[in-house]
Short mmCIF file of C-alpha atoms in Angstrom, two decimals:
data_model
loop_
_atom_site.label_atom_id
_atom_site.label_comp_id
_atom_site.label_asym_id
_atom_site.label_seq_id
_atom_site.Cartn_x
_atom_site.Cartn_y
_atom_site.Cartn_z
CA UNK A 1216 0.00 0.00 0.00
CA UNK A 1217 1.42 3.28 -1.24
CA UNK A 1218 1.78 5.99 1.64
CA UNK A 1219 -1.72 6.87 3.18
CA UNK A 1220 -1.91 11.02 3.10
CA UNK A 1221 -3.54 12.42 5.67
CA UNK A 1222 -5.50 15.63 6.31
CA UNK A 1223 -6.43 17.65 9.14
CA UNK A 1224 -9.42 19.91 9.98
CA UNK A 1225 -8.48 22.47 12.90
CA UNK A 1226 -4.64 22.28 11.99
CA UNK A 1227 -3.73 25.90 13.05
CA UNK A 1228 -0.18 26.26 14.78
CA UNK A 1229 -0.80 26.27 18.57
CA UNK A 1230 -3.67 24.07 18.76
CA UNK A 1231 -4.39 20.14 19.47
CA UNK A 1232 -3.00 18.65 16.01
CA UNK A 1233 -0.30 20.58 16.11
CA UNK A 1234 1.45 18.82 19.42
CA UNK A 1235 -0.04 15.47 18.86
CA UNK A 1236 -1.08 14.56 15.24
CA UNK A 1237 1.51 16.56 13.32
CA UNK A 1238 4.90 15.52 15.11
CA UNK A 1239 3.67 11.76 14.74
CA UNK A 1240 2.67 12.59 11.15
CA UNK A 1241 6.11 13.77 10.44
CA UNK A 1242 7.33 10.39 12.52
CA UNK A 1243 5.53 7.83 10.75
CA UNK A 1244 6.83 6.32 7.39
CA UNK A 1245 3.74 5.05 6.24
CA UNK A 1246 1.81 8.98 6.42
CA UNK A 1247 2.01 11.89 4.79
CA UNK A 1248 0.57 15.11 5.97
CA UNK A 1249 -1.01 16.23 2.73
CA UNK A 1250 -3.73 19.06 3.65
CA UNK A 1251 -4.97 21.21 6.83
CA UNK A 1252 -7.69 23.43 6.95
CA UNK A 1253 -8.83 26.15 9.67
CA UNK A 1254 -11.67 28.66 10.13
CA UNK A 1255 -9.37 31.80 8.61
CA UNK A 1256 -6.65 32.82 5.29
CA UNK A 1257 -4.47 34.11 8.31
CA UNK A 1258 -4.31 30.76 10.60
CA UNK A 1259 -4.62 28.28 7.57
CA UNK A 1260 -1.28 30.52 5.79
CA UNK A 1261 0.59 29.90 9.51
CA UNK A 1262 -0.31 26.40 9.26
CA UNK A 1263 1.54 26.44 5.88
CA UNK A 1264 4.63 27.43 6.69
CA UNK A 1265 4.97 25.89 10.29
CA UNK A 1266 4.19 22.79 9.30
CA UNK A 1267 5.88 22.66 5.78
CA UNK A 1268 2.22 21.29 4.23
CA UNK A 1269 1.64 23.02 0.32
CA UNK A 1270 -2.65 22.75 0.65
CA UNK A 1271 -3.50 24.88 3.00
CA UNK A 1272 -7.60 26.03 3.43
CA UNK A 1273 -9.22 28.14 5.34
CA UNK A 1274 -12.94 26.22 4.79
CA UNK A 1275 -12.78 21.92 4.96
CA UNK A 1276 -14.98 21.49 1.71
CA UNK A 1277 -11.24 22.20 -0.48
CA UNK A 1278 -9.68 20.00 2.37
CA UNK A 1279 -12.07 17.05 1.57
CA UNK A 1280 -11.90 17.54 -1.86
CA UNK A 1281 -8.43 17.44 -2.07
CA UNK A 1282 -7.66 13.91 -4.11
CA UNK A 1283 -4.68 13.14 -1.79
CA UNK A 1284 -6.61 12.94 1.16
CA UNK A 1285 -7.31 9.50 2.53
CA UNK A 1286 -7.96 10.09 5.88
CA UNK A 1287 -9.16 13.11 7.16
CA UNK A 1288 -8.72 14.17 10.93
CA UNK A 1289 -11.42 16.25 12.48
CA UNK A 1290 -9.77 17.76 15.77
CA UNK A 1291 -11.88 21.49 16.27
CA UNK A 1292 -14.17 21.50 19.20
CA UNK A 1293 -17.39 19.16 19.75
CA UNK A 1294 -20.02 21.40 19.11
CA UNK A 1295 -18.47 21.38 15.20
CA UNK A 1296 -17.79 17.77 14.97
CA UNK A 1297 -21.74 16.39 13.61
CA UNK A 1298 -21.44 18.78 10.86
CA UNK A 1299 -17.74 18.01 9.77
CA UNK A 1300 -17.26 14.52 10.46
CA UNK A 1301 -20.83 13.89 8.17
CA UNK A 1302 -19.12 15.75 5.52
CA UNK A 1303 -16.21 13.82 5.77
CA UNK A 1304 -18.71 10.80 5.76
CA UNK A 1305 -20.02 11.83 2.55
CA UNK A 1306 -16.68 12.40 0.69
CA UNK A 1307 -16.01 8.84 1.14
CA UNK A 1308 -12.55 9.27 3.44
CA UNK A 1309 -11.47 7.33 5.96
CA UNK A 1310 -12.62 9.77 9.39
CA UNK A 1311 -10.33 10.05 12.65
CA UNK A 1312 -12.68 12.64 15.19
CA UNK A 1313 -11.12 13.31 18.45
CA UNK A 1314 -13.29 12.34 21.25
CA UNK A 1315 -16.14 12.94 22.19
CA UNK A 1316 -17.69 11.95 19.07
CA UNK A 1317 -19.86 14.37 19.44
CA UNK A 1318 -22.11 16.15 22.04
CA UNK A 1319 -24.52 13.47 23.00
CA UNK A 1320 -25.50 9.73 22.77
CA UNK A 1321 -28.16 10.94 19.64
CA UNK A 1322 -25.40 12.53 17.71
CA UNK A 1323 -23.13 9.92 17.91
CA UNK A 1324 -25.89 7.66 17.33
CA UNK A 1325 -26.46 9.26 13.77
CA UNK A 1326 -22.38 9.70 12.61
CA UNK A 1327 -22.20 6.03 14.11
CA UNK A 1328 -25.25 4.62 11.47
CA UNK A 1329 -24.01 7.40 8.69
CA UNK A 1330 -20.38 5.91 9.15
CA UNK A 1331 -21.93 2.46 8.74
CA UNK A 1332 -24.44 3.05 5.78
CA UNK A 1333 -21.84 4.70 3.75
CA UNK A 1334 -19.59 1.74 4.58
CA UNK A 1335 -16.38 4.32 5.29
CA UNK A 1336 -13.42 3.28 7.79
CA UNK A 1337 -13.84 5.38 10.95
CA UNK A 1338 -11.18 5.95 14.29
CA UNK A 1339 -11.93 7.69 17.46
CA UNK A 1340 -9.04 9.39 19.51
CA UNK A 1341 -8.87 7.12 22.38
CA UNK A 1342 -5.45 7.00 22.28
CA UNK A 1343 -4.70 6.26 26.05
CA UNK A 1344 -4.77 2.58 25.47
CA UNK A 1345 -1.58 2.35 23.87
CA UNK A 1346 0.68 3.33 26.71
CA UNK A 1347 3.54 1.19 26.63
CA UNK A 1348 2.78 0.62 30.28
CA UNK A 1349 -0.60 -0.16 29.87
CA UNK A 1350 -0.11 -2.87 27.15
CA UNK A 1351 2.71 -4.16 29.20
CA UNK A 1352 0.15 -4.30 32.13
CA UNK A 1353 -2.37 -6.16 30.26
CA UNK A 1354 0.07 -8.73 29.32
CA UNK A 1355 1.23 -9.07 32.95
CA UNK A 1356 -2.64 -9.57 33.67
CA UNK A 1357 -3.14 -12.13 31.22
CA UNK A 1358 -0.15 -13.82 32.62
CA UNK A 1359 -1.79 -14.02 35.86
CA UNK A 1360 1.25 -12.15 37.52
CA UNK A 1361 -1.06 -10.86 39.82
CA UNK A 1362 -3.46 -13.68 40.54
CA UNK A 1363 -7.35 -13.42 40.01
CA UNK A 1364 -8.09 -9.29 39.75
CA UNK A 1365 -9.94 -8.31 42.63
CA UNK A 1366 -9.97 -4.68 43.08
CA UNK A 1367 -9.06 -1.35 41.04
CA UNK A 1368 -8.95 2.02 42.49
CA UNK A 1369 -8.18 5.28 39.83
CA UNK A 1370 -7.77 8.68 41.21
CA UNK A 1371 -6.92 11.58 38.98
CA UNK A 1372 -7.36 15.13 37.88
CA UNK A 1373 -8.47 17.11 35.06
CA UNK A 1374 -5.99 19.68 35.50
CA UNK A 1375 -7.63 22.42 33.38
CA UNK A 1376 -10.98 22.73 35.39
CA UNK A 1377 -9.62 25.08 37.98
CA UNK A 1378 -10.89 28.09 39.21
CA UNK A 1379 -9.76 30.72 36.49
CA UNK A 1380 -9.96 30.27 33.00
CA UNK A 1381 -9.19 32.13 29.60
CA UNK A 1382 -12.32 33.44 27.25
CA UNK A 1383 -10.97 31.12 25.26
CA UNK A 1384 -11.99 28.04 27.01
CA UNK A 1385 -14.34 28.79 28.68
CA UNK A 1386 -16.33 26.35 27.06
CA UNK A 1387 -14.60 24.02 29.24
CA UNK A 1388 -16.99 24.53 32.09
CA UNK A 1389 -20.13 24.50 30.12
CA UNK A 1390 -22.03 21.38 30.18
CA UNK A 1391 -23.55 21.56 27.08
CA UNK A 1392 -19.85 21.68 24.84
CA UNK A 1393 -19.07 18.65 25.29
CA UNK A 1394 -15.74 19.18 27.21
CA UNK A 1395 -16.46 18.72 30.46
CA UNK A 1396 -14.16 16.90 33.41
CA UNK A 1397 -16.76 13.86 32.79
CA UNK A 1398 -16.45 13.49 28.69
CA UNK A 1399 -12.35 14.30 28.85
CA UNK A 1400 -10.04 13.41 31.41
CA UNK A 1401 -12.69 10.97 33.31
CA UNK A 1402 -13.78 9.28 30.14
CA UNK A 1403 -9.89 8.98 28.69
CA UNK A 1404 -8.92 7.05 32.34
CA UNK A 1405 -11.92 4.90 32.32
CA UNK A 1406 -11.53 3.74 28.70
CA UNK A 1407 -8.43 2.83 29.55
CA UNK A 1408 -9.43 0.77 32.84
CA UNK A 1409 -11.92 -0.55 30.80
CA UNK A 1410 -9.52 -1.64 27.71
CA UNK A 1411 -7.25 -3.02 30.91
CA UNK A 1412 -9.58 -5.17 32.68
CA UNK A 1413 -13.25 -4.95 31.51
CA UNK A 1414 -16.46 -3.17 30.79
CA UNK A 1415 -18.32 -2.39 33.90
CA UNK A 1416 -21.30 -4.89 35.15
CA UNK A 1417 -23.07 -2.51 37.60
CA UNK A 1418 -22.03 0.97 38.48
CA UNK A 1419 -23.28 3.56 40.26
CA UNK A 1420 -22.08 7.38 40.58
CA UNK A 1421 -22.26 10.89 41.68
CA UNK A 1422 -21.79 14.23 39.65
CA UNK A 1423 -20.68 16.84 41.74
CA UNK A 1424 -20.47 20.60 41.02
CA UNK A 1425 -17.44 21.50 43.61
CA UNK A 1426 -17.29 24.78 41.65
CA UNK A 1427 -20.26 26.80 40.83
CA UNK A 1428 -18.48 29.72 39.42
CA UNK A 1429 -15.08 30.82 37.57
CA UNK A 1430 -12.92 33.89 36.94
CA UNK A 1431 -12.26 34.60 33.27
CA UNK A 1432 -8.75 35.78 33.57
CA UNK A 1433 -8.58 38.05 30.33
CA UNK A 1434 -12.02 39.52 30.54
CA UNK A 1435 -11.61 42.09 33.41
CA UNK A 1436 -12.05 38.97 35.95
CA UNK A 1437 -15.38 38.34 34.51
CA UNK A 1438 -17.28 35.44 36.60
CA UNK A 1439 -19.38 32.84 35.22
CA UNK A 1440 -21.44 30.55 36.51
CA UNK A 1441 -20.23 26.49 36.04
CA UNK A 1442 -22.25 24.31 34.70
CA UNK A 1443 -20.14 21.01 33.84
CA UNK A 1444 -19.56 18.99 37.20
CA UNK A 1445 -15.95 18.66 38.18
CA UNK A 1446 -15.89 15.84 40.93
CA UNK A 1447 -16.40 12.43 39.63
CA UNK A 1448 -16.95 9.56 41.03
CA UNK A 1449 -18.04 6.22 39.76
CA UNK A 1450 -18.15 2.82 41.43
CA UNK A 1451 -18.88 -0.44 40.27
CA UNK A 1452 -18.10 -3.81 40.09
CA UNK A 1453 -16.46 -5.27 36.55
CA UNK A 1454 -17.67 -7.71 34.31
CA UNK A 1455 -14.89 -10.48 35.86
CA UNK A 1456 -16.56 -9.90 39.24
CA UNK A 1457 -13.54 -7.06 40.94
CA UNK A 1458 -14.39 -4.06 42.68
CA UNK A 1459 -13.88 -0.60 40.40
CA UNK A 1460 -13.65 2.59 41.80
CA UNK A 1461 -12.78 5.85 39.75
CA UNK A 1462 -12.90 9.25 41.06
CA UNK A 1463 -11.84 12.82 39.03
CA UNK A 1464 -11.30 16.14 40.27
CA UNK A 1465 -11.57 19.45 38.14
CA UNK A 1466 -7.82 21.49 38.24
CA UNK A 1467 -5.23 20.12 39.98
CA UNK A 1468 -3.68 18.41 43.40
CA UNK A 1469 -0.82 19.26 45.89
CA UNK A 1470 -1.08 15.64 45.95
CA UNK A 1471 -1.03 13.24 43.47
CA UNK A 1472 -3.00 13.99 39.87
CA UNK A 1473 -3.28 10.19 38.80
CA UNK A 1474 -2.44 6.53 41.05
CA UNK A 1475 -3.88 4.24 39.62
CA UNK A 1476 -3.96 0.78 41.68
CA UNK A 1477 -4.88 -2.70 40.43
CA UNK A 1478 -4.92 -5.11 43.21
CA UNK A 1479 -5.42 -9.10 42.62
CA UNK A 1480 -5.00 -12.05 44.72
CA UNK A 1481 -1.00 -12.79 44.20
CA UNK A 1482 -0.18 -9.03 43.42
CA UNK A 1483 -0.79 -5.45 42.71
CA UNK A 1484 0.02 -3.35 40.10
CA UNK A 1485 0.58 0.63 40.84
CA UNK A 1486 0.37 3.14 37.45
CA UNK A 1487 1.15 7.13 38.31
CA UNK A 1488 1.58 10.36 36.62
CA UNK A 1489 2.32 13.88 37.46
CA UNK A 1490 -0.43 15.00 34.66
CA UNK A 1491 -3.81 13.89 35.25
CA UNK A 1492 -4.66 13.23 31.99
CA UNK A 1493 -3.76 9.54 30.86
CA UNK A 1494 -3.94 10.88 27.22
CA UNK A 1495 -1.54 12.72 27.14
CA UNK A 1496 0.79 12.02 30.07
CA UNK A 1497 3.70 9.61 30.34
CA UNK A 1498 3.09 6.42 33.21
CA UNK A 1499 5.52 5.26 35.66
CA UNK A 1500 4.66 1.50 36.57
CA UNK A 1501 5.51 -0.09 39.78
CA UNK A 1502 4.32 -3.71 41.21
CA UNK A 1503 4.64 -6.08 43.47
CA UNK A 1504 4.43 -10.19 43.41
CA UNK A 1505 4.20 -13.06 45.72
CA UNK A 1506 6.06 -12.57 48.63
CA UNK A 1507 7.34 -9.07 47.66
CA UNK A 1508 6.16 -6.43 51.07
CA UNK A 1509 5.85 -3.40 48.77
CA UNK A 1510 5.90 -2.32 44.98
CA UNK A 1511 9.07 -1.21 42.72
CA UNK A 1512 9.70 -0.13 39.19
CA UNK A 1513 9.04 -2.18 36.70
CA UNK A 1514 11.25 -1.85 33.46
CA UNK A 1515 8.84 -2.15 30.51
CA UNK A 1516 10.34 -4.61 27.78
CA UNK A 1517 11.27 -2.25 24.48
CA UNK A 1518 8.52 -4.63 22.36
CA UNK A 1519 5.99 -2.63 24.27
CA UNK A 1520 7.14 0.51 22.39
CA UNK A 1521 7.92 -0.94 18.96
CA UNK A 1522 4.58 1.11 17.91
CA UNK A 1523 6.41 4.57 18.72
CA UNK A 1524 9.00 6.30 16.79
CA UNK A 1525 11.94 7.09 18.34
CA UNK A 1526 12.33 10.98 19.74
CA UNK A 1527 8.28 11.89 19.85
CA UNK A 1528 7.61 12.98 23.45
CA UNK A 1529 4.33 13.83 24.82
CA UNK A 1530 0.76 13.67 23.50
CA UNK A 1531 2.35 12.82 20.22
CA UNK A 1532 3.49 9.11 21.36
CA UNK A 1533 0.23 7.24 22.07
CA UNK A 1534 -1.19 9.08 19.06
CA UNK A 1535 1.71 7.64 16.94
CA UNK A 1536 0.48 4.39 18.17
CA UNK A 1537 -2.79 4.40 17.17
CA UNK A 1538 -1.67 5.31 13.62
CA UNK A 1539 0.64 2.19 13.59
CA UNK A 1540 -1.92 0.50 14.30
CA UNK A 1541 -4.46 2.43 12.06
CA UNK A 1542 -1.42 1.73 9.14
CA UNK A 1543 -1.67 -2.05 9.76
CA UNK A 1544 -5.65 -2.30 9.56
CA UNK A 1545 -5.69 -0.16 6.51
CA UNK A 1546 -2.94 -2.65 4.97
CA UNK A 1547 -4.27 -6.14 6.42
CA UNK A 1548 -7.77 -5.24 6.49
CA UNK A 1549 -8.11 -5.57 9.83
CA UNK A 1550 -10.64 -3.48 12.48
CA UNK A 1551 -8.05 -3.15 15.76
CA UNK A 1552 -8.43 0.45 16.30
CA UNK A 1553 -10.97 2.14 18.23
CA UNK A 1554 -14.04 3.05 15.94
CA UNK A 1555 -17.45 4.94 16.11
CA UNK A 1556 -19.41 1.93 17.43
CA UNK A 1557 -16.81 1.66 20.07
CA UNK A 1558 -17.37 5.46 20.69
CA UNK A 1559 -21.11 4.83 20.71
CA UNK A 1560 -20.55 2.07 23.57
CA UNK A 1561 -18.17 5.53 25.61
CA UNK A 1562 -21.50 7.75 25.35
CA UNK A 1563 -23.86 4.98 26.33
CA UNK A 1564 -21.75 4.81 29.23
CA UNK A 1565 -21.26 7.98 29.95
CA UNK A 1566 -24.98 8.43 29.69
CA UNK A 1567 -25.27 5.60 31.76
CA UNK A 1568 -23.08 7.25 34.40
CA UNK A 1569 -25.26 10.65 34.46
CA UNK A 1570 -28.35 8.57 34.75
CA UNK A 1571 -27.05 6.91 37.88
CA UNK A 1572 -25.74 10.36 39.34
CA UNK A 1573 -29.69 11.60 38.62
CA UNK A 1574 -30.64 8.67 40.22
CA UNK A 1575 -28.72 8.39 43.52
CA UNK A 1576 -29.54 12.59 43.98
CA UNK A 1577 -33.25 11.95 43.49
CA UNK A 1578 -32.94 8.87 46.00
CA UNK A 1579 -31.47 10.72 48.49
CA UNK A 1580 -33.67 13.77 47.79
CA UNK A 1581 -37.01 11.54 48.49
#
């Protein structure tokens, strides 16, 4: 298969695609950034010359025109993502969107059916699965290094939902954009338990709003009112019986910002970060077996990485991964990468997780 070219809508310099997709991009033999596209002549020009890509367009119709385009990369905010990703649909490309999907369980409902009636490859960013670490820690699991799973604990933080903000994020904190502590950081850690050891049988939760109100920085200290909850917690038990317990804060601890703890009955298994979100963070593994009395760093073998080019740091490793991967399924014709009915089964849960939040607060209110 000849290289796959790639293009990206919401490529300007200083945004998401530009630390993540690009540098891996630019890393990976078997891609070739082709095309980007933004919302203005000025950014889309920028994009140009930082990036060193000749098709540059400020609208995504000339982007999804473009004949080298195979797959096209929609990476702008949520709110945008139904009517892009659909018209990426209908050009007949092969569609990477950034999670969410999309801004609810309808819309990705309809992308999810569109993607399937017009019979086009699709990806969703969930690139947290392909820590080294975390494939390393599957294998472990699968070994039975650790005995019979019994327990999981996951704390973490959002880091970004804080108590100030910028005007230009403020959509951060508004429930209705789809970026919220529950959809992004949460959602990103949980996928990855998840992917690590199982869906979850029963769960229960509780949506908290621990701020009601933040300072926009750069607007004369404007306030405005929060709408997203930033304290999440969800407990459950997993589908091969073990305790699961996952909680999120909005901004950031003088503690830790992500343990994450996998207990079984011959060992445990401890993952931390100084970022809270598993995305985009790199993982320090420790563990502990049989008679061991605590945990200690655990050197993960260099096969775990062969998916990675050498000298990416950052968000731009895991996303490397995925396109490895993406590479070998578009070459094999295999489906190993995370998809839009995969997606769908995130926002059922994180429906699923509201509804038992609504639940347990009208419980405790009757």
């Amino acid at each position: 298969m000849s290289t796959i070219g790639v293009g990206i809508i919401g490529g300007s310099p200083g945004g998401w695609a530009s630390i993540s997709h690009i540098p891996a991009l630019k890393a990976l033999p078997d891609f070739e950034l082709r095309a980007v596209s933004t919302s203005r002549r000025e950014s889309a020009d920028a994009a140009a010359q930082e990036f060193g890509v000749e098709a540059a367009f400020d609208n995504h119709a000339e982007l999804l025109a473009h004949p080298g385009v195979d797959v096209v990369v929609v990476a702008v905010k949520v709110p945008h993502h139904r009517e892009l990703v659909s018209a990426a649909i209908d050009a007949g490309k092969t569609v990477y969107s950034e999670w969410p999907l999309a801004l609810n369980l309808a819309e990705a409902t309809e992308l999810t059916r569109r993607a399937e009636a017009a019979g086009v490859r699709t990806v969703i960013g969930l690139q947290g699965r392909y820590h080294p670490e975390l494939r390393y820690v599957r294998s472990l699991i699968e070994d039975g290094r650790i005995g019979r799973v019994i327990g999981t604990t996951l704390v973490g933080s959002g880091m970004v939902w804080n108590g100030q903000t910028t005007r230009a994020h403020t959509y951060w904190f508004d429930d209705s954009q789809g970026a919220t502590p529950l959809s992004g950081a949460a959602l990103h850690a949980i996928d990855a338990l998840n992917v690590t050891l199982g869906e979850f049988q029963h769960l229960s939760a509780n949506l908290v709003r621990g701020r009601t109100e933040v300072t926009v920085t750069d607007d004369g200290d404007t306030v405005i009112p929060v709408t997203a909850p930033d304290q999440i917690s969800v407990l459950g038990t997993l589908e091969n019986g073990a305790a699961a317990s996952v909680f999120y804060r909005g901004g950031a601890s003088r503690g830790d910002n992500f343990r994450w703890e996998i207990n079984g009955t011959d060992g445990d298994i401890v993952l931390t970060a100084p970022w809270g979100n598993i995305q985009v963070t790199d993982l320090t593994l420790q563990a502990g077996f049989g008679d061991d009395a605590t945990v200690s760093p655990l050197e993960v073998p260099a096969e775990y990485s062969a998916a990675i080019p050498d000298g990416l740091v950052g968000p731009a490793r895991n996303v490397a991964a995925l396109y490895t991967r993406l590479g070998q399924d578009l070459r094999e014709g295999t489906h190993t990468v995370p998809d839009f009915a995969y997606a769908h089964t995130r926002h059922q849960l994180m429906d699923a997780i509201a509804d038992a939040s609504r639940q347990r607060t009208a419980q405790t209110l009757g």
